[in-house]
PDB file of C-alpha atoms in Angstrom:
ATOM      1  CA  MET A   5      -0.164   0.215   0.267  1.00 44.00           C
ATOM      2  CA  ASN A   6       1.541   3.638  -1.123  1.00 45.00           C
ATOM      3  CA  ALA A   7       0.460   5.937   2.158  1.00 46.00           C
ATOM      4  CA  SER A   8       3.194   8.570   1.069  1.00 44.00           C
ATOM      5  CA  PRO A   9       1.577  11.549   1.089  1.00 45.00           C
ATOM      6  CA  GLY A  10       2.692  12.451  -2.415  1.00 49.00           C
ATOM      7  CA  GLY A  11       1.137   9.452  -3.857  1.00 48.00           C
ATOM      8  CA  ILE A  12      -2.352   9.859  -1.826  1.00 44.00           C
ATOM      9  CA  ALA A  13      -2.533  13.481  -2.901  1.00 41.00           C
ATOM     10  CA  GLY A  14      -2.524  12.161  -6.303  1.00 41.00           C
ATOM     11  CA  ARG A  15      -4.402  10.206  -6.322  1.00 42.00           C
ATOM     12  CA  ILE A  16      -7.241  12.969  -4.717  1.00 38.00           C
ATOM     13  CA  LEU A  17      -6.204  14.871  -7.143  1.00 34.00           C
ATOM     14  CA  ALA A  18      -6.776  12.529  -9.902  1.00 37.00           C
ATOM     15  CA  MET A  19     -10.163  11.462  -8.574  1.00 40.00           C
ATOM     16  CA  GLY A  20     -11.187  15.185  -8.580  1.00 37.00           C
ATOM     17  CA  LEU A  21     -10.750  15.834 -12.134  1.00 31.00           C
ATOM     18  CA  CYS A  22     -12.106  13.110 -12.891  1.00 35.00           C
ATOM     19  CA  LEU A  23     -15.874  13.878 -11.057  1.00 34.00           C
ATOM     20  CA  SER A  24     -15.434  17.156 -12.143  1.00 34.00           C
ATOM     21  CA  MET A  25     -15.424  16.082 -15.586  1.00 31.00           C
ATOM     22  CA  LEU A  26     -18.969  14.684 -15.010  1.00 32.00           C
ATOM     23  CA  ALA A  27     -22.348  16.778 -14.720  1.00 36.00           C
ATOM     24  CA  CYS A  28     -24.775  16.711 -12.020  1.00 38.00           C
ATOM     25  CA  THR A  29     -27.995  16.764 -13.501  1.00 43.00           C
ATOM     26  CA  GLY A  30     -28.963  17.591 -16.889  1.00 49.00           C
ATOM     27  CA  GLU A  31     -32.964  17.250 -18.332  1.00 47.00           C
ATOM     28  CA  GLU A  32     -35.007  15.996 -21.563  1.00 50.00           C
ATOM     29  CA  MET A  33     -36.890  18.415 -22.359  1.00 49.00           C
ATOM     30  CA  ALA A  34     -40.439  17.412 -24.322  1.00 53.00           C
ATOM     31  CA  ALA A  35     -41.686  18.960 -27.814  1.00 54.00           C
ATOM     32  CA  ASP A  36     -43.827  21.114 -25.936  1.00 54.00           C
ATOM     33  CA  GLY A  37     -41.208  22.357 -24.157  1.00 56.00           C
ATOM     34  CA  THR A  38     -41.540  20.370 -19.957  1.00 58.00           C
ATOM     35  CA  THR A  39     -39.322  18.168 -18.700  1.00 59.00           C
ATOM     36  CA  THR A  40     -40.287  14.298 -19.410  1.00 82.00           C
ATOM     37  CA  THR A  41     -37.019  13.147 -17.509  1.00 91.00           C
ATOM     38  CA  ALA A  42     -33.864  14.312 -15.661  1.00 94.00           C
ATOM     39  CA  LYS A  43     -30.559  12.298 -14.385  1.00 95.00           C
ATOM     40  CA  ILE A  44     -28.241  12.659 -11.843  1.00 95.00           C
ATOM     41  CA  GLU A  45     -25.005  11.357 -12.290  1.00 96.00           C
ATOM     42  CA  GLY A  46     -22.232  10.696  -9.792  1.00 96.00           C
ATOM     43  CA  VAL A  47     -20.106   8.424  -9.019  1.00 96.00           C
ATOM     44  CA  VAL A  48     -20.155   5.105  -6.194  1.00 96.00           C
ATOM     45  CA  VAL A  49     -16.847   4.917  -4.585  1.00 96.00           C
ATOM     46  CA  TYR A  50     -14.971   2.965  -1.813  1.00 95.00           C
ATOM     47  CA  ARG A  51     -12.181   3.598   0.891  1.00 94.00           C
ATOM     48  CA  GLU A  52     -10.391  -0.066   0.393  1.00 92.00           C
ATOM     49  CA  ARG A  53      -7.788  -0.557  -1.780  1.00 90.00           C
ATOM     50  CA  ILE A  54      -9.507  -3.624  -3.132  1.00 90.00           C
ATOM     51  CA  ALA A  55     -10.627  -5.014  -6.881  1.00 89.00           C
ATOM     52  CA  LEU A  56     -14.176  -6.519  -7.155  1.00 92.00           C
ATOM     53  CA  PRO A  57     -14.620  -9.136  -9.154  1.00 92.00           C
ATOM     54  CA  PRO A  58     -16.077  -9.783 -12.637  1.00 87.00           C
ATOM     55  CA  THR A  59     -18.925 -10.778 -11.071  1.00 91.00           C
ATOM     56  CA  ALA A  60     -20.349  -7.372  -9.006  1.00 95.00           C
ATOM     57  CA  GLU A  61     -22.696  -5.293  -9.460  1.00 97.00           C
ATOM     58  CA  ILE A  62     -23.953  -1.959  -8.266  1.00 97.00           C
ATOM     59  CA  GLU A  63     -28.027  -1.094  -7.723  1.00 98.00           C
ATOM     60  CA  ILE A  64     -28.038   2.670  -7.245  1.00 98.00           C
ATOM     61  CA  VAL A  65     -31.608   3.937  -5.544  1.00 97.00           C
ATOM     62  CA  PHE A  66     -33.317   7.763  -5.341  1.00 97.00           C
ATOM     63  CA  GLU A  67     -35.369   7.705  -2.787  1.00 96.00           C
ATOM     64  CA  ASP A  68     -37.826   9.843  -0.821  1.00 96.00           C
ATOM     65  CA  VAL A  69     -37.036   9.582   2.498  1.00 96.00           C
ATOM     66  CA  SER A  70     -39.109  12.107   3.789  1.00 95.00           C
ATOM     67  CA  ARG A  71     -41.295  10.086   6.395  1.00 92.00           C
ATOM     68  CA  PRO A  72     -39.134   8.993   9.118  1.00 89.00           C
ATOM     69  CA  ASP A  73     -41.541   6.540  10.409  1.00 92.00           C
ATOM     70  CA  ALA A  74     -42.128   4.787   7.137  1.00 92.00           C
ATOM     71  CA  PRO A  75     -40.463   3.117   4.148  1.00 94.00           C
ATOM     72  CA  ALA A  76     -38.732   5.166   1.895  1.00 94.00           C
ATOM     73  CA  THR A  77     -40.391   5.483  -1.511  1.00 95.00           C
ATOM     74  CA  VAL A  78     -38.277   4.454  -4.358  1.00 96.00           C
ATOM     75  CA  LEU A  79     -38.634   6.919  -7.483  1.00 96.00           C
ATOM     76  CA  SER A  80     -35.824   5.393  -9.756  1.00 96.00           C
ATOM     77  CA  THR A  81     -33.223   2.160  -9.558  1.00 97.00           C
ATOM     78  CA  LEU A  82     -30.543   1.921 -11.453  1.00 97.00           C
ATOM     79  CA  ILE A  83     -28.656  -1.569 -11.879  1.00 97.00           C
ATOM     80  CA  MET A  84     -25.280  -1.615 -13.475  1.00 96.00           C
ATOM     81  CA  GLU A  85     -22.127  -3.999 -13.862  1.00 95.00           C
ATOM     82  CA  ALA A  86     -18.806  -3.278 -11.644  1.00 92.00           C
ATOM     83  CA  LYS A  87     -16.208  -2.018 -14.364  1.00 85.00           C
ATOM     84  CA  ASN A  88     -12.944  -0.712 -14.585  1.00 82.00           C
ATOM     85  CA  GLY A  89     -12.833   0.022 -10.802  1.00 82.00           C
ATOM     86  CA  PRO A  90     -13.402   2.438  -8.718  1.00 89.00           C
ATOM     87  CA  PRO A  91     -14.967   5.628  -9.377  1.00 93.00           C
ATOM     88  CA  TYR A  92     -17.845   2.938 -10.770  1.00 95.00           C
ATOM     89  CA  ALA A  93     -19.638   6.539 -12.946  1.00 95.00           C
ATOM     90  CA  PHE A  94     -23.284   6.436 -12.698  1.00 96.00           C
ATOM     91  CA  SER A  95     -26.762   8.177 -14.627  1.00 96.00           C
ATOM     92  CA  ILE A  96     -29.999   7.466 -13.418  1.00 96.00           C
ATOM     93  CA  ASP A  97     -33.560   8.872 -14.698  1.00 95.00           C
ATOM     94  CA  TYR A  98     -36.032  10.450 -12.774  1.00 95.00           C
ATOM     95  CA  SER A  99     -39.498  12.164 -13.415  1.00 94.00           C
ATOM     96  CA  PRO A 100     -38.766  15.600 -12.226  1.00 94.00           C
ATOM     97  CA  GLU A 101     -42.894  15.646 -11.721  1.00 93.00           C
ATOM     98  CA  GLN A 102     -42.175  13.449  -8.556  1.00 92.00           C
ATOM     99  CA  ILE A 103     -40.572  15.469  -7.311  1.00 94.00           C
ATOM    100  CA  ASP A 104     -42.040  17.996  -3.927  1.00 94.00           C
ATOM    101  CA  SER A 105     -39.244  20.489  -2.647  1.00 93.00           C
ATOM    102  CA  ARG A 106     -40.741  19.808   0.944  1.00 94.00           C
ATOM    103  CA  MET A 107     -39.563  16.471   0.838  1.00 96.00           C
ATOM    104  CA  THR A 108     -36.429  14.593   1.477  1.00 96.00           C
ATOM    105  CA  TYR A 109     -34.612  12.652  -0.641  1.00 97.00           C
ATOM    106  CA  ALA A 110     -31.366  10.259  -0.507  1.00 97.00           C
ATOM    107  CA  LEU A 111     -28.784   8.117  -3.219  1.00 97.00           C
ATOM    108  CA  ARG A 112     -28.494   4.890  -2.052  1.00 97.00           C
ATOM    109  CA  ALA A 113     -26.277   2.739  -3.175  1.00 98.00           C
ATOM    110  CA  THR A 114     -25.141  -1.171  -2.888  1.00 97.00           C
ATOM    111  CA  ILE A 115     -22.042  -3.025  -4.336  1.00 97.00           C
ATOM    112  CA  ARG A 116     -22.885  -7.443  -4.420  1.00 96.00           C
ATOM    113  CA  VAL A 117     -21.217  -9.900  -5.268  1.00 94.00           C
ATOM    114  CA  GLU A 118     -23.170 -13.303  -6.498  1.00 92.00           C
ATOM    115  CA  GLY A 119     -26.676 -12.034  -4.695  1.00 92.00           C
ATOM    116  CA  LYS A 120     -24.298 -11.277  -0.937  1.00 95.00           C
ATOM    117  CA  VAL A 121     -24.075  -7.541   0.241  1.00 96.00           C
ATOM    118  CA  LYS A 122     -20.541  -6.403   0.249  1.00 96.00           C
ATOM    119  CA  PHE A 123     -20.473  -2.278   0.335  1.00 97.00           C
ATOM    120  CA  THR A 124     -23.723  -0.055   1.385  1.00 97.00           C
ATOM    121  CA  THR A 125     -24.272   3.654   1.476  1.00 96.00           C
ATOM    122  CA  MET A 126     -24.517   3.968   5.811  1.00 94.00           C
ATOM    123  CA  ASP A 127     -24.916   7.963   5.312  1.00 93.00           C
ATOM    124  CA  TYR A 128     -27.654  10.028   4.125  1.00 93.00           C
ATOM    125  CA  THR A 129     -26.475  10.976   0.419  1.00 95.00           C
ATOM    126  CA  ASN A 130     -28.000  13.975  -1.230  1.00 96.00           C
ATOM    127  CA  PRO A 131     -29.041  13.358  -4.571  1.00 95.00           C
ATOM    128  CA  PHE A 132     -28.842  17.681  -5.645  1.00 93.00           C
ATOM    129  CA  SER A 133     -25.778  18.341  -3.789  1.00 89.00           C
ATOM    130  CA  GLY A 134     -23.543  19.009  -6.336  1.00 83.00           C
ATOM    131  CA  ASN A 135     -21.269  18.393  -9.551  1.00 78.00           C
ATOM    132  CA  PRO A 136     -21.196  15.360  -9.470  1.00 92.00           C
ATOM    133  CA  VAL A 137     -22.911  13.818  -6.664  1.00 95.00           C
ATOM    134  CA  ASN A 138     -20.175  11.272  -4.092  1.00 94.00           C
ATOM    135  CA  VAL A 139     -21.923   8.283  -3.148  1.00 96.00           C
ATOM    136  CA  LEU A 140     -19.718   6.618  -0.847  1.00 96.00           C
ATOM    137  CA  VAL A 141     -20.163   2.852   0.289  1.00 97.00           C
ATOM    138  CA  ARG A 142     -18.652   1.028   2.830  1.00 96.00           C
ATOM    139  CA  MET A 143     -17.760  -2.516   3.321  1.00 95.00           C
ATOM    140  CA  VAL A 144     -20.629  -4.531   4.863  1.00 92.00           C
ATOM    141  CA  PRO A 145     -19.184  -5.694   9.123  1.00 82.00           C
ATOM    142  CA  GLY A 146     -18.639  -9.664   9.373  1.00 69.00           C
ATOM    143  CA  ASN A 147     -19.000 -10.193   5.666  1.00 61.00           C
ATOM    144  CA  ASP A 148     -16.333 -12.168   3.261  1.00 56.00           C
ATOM    145  CA  ASN A 149     -15.474  -9.595   1.981  1.00 48.00           C
ATOM    146  CA  ARG A 150     -12.650 -10.790  -0.123  1.00 53.00           C
ATOM    147  CA  GLY A 151     -14.954 -11.010  -3.455  1.00 49.00           C
TER     148      GLY A 151
END
């Protein structure tokens, strides 16, 4: 493991440049000028220096988490293969008509290998937080995470 300050700083700079090239949201317009779909773009990252096997899959869920005593309402789901190592770029579509400015929304990501959860989000991730959205997943404790 390269723990030198230059190595870590270089990796952080490279990741920042990668992230800055992605856009946060985009919208498609219908012929009458109304918005039909919108996109949330971002990356899924984890801190561990391990490669995922080719069978790994990433699930990203965009949901309404406004009601603390009720299950979240899923607005959109994206499942993709974990190719080319982290960060894993994604673009998830949703309908802008589903968004209410009074509500709270979140992105949740899970990485599974052969059906077993290896990484998942453990913190709130605001889908409208920036350019792009950075979704941090953490290793699930007590799991054999070697892939």
